[in-house]
PDB file of C-alpha atoms in Angstrom:
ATOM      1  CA  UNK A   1     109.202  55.083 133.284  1.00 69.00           C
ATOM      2  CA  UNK A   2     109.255  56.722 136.561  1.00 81.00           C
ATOM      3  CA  UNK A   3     112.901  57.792 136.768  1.00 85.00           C
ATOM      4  CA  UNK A   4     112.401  58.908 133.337  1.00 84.00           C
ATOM      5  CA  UNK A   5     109.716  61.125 134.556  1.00 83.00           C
ATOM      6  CA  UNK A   6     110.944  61.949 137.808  1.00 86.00           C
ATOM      7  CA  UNK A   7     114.175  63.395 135.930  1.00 87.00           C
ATOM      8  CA  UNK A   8     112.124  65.102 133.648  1.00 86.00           C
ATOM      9  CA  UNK A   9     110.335  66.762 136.279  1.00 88.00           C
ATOM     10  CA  UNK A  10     113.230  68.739 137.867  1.00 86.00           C
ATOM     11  CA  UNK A  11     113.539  70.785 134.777  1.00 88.00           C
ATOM     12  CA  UNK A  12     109.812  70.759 133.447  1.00 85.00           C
ATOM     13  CA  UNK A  13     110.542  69.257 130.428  1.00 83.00           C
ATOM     14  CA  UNK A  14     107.668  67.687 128.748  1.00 82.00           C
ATOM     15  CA  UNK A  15     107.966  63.705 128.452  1.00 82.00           C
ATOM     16  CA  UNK A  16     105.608  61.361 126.385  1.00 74.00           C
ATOM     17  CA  UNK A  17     106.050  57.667 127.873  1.00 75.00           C
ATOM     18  CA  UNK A  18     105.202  54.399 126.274  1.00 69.00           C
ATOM     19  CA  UNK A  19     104.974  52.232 128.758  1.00 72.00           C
ATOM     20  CA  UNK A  20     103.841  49.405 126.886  1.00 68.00           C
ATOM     21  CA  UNK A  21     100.014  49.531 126.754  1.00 69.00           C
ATOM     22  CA  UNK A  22      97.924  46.751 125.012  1.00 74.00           C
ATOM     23  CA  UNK A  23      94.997  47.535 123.181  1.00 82.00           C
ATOM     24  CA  UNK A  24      93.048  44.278 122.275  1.00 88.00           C
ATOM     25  CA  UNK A  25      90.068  44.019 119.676  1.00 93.00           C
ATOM     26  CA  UNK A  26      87.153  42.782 120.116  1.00 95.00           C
ATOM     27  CA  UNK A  27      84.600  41.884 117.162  1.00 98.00           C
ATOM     28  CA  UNK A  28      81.529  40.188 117.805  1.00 98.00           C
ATOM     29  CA  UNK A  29      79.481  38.003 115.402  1.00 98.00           C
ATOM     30  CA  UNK A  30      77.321  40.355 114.762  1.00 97.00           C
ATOM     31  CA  UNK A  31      80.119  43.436 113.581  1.00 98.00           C
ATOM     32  CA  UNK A  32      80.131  45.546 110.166  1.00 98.00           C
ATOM     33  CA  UNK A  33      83.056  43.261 109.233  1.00 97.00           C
ATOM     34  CA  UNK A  34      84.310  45.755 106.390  1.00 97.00           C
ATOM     35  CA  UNK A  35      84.407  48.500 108.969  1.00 98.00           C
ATOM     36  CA  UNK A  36      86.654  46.525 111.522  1.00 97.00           C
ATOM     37  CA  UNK A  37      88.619  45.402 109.031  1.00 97.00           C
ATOM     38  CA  UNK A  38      89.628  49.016 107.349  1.00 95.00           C
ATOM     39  CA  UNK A  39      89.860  50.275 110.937  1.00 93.00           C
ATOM     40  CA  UNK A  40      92.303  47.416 111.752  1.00 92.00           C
ATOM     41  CA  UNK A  41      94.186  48.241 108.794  1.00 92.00           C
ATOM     42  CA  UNK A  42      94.575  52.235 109.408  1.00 88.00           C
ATOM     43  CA  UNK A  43      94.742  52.603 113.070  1.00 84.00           C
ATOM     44  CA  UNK A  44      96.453  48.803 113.489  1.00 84.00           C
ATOM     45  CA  UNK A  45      99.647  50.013 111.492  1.00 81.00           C
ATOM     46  CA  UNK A  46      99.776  53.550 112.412  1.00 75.00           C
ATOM     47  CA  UNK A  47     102.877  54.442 113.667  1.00 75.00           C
ATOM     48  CA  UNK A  48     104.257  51.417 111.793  1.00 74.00           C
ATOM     49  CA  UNK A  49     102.540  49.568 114.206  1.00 71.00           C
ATOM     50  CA  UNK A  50     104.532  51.398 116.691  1.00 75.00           C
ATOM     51  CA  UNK A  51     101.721  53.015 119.051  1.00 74.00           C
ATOM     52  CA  UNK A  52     100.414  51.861 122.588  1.00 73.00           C
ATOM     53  CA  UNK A  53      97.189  52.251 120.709  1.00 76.00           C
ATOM     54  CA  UNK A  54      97.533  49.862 117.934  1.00 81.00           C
ATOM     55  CA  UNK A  55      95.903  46.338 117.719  1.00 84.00           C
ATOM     56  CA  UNK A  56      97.916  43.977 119.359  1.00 82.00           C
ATOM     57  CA  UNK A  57      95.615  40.849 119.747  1.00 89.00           C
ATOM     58  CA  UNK A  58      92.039  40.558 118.165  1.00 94.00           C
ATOM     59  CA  UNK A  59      89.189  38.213 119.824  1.00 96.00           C
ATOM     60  CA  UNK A  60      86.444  37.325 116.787  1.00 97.00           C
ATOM     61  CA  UNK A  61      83.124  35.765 117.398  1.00 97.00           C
ATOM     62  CA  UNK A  62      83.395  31.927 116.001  1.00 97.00           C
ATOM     63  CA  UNK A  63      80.986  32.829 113.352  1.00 98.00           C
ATOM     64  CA  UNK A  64      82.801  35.830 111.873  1.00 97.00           C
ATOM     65  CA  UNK A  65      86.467  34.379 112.699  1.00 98.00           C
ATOM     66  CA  UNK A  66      87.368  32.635 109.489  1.00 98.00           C
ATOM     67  CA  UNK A  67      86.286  35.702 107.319  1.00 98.00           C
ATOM     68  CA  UNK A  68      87.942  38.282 109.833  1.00 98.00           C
ATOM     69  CA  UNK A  69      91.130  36.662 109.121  1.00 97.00           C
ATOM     70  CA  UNK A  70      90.912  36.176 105.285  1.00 98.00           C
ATOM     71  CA  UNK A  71      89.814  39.651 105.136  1.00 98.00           C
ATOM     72  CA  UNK A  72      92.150  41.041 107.328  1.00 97.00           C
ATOM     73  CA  UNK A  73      95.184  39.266 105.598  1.00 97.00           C
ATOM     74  CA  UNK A  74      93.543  40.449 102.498  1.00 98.00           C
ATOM     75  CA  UNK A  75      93.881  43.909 103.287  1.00 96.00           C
ATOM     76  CA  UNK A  76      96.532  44.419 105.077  1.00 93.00           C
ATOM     77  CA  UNK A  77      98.897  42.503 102.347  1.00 94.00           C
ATOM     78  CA  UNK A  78      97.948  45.874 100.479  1.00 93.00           C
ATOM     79  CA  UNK A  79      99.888  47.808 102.793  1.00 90.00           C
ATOM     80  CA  UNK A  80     102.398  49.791 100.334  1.00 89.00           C
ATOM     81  CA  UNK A  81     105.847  49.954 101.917  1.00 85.00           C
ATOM     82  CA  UNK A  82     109.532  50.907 100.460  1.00 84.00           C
ATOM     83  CA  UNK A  83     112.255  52.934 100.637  1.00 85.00           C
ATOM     84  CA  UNK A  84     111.567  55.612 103.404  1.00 83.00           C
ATOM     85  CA  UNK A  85     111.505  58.414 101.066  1.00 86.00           C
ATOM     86  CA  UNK A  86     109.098  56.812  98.750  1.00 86.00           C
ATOM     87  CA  UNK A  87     105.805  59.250  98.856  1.00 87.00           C
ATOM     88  CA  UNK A  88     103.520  56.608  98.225  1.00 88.00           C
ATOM     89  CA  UNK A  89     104.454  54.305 101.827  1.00 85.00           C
ATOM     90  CA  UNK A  90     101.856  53.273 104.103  1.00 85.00           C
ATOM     91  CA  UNK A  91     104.398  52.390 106.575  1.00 83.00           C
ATOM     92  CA  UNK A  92     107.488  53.780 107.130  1.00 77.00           C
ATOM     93  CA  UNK A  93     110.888  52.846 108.584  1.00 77.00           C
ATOM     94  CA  UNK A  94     111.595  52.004 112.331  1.00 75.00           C
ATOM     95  CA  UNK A  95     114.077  52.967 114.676  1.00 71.00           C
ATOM     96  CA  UNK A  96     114.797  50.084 117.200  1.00 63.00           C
TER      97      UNK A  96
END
């Protein structure tokens, strides 16, 4: 990441790095589980999941766990994906 930005520097060319950031959850028992759960599912595949900002681990309260996860699962198995031109995708391709 430095060189990158170092070489990008000499010419002033502007440079967006990922460097890898981690963004972890955390829900306690007392959390609007239907709120965290369609925020998980918008902002936690944005970018196709691609984004130093998207959910990467999640730490639940014991009493909420079990229904985090069923609900989560739930929702995000409704994630509409396909072909990349297909207008309806939630997701789209990757590049890797």
């Amino acid at each position: 990441g430095k060189k990158v930005l170092q070489a990008a520097a000499k010419s002033v060319k502007r440079t967006h790095l990922e460097l890898g950031g981690k963004a972890p959850v955390i829900v306690f028992d007392d959390a609007d589980l239907g709120a965290v759960v369609n925020g998980l599912r918008a902002f936690g595949y944005y970018n196709a999941g691609q984004d130093c900002t998207a959910a990467c681990r999640i730490y639940a309260g014991k009493k909420i766990y079990d229904k985090l996860v069923a609900d989560l699962s739930s929702a995000v198995s409704t994630i509409k994906y396909n072909q990349p031109d297909d207008t309806e995708n939630e997701i789209g391709p990757l590049i890797s």
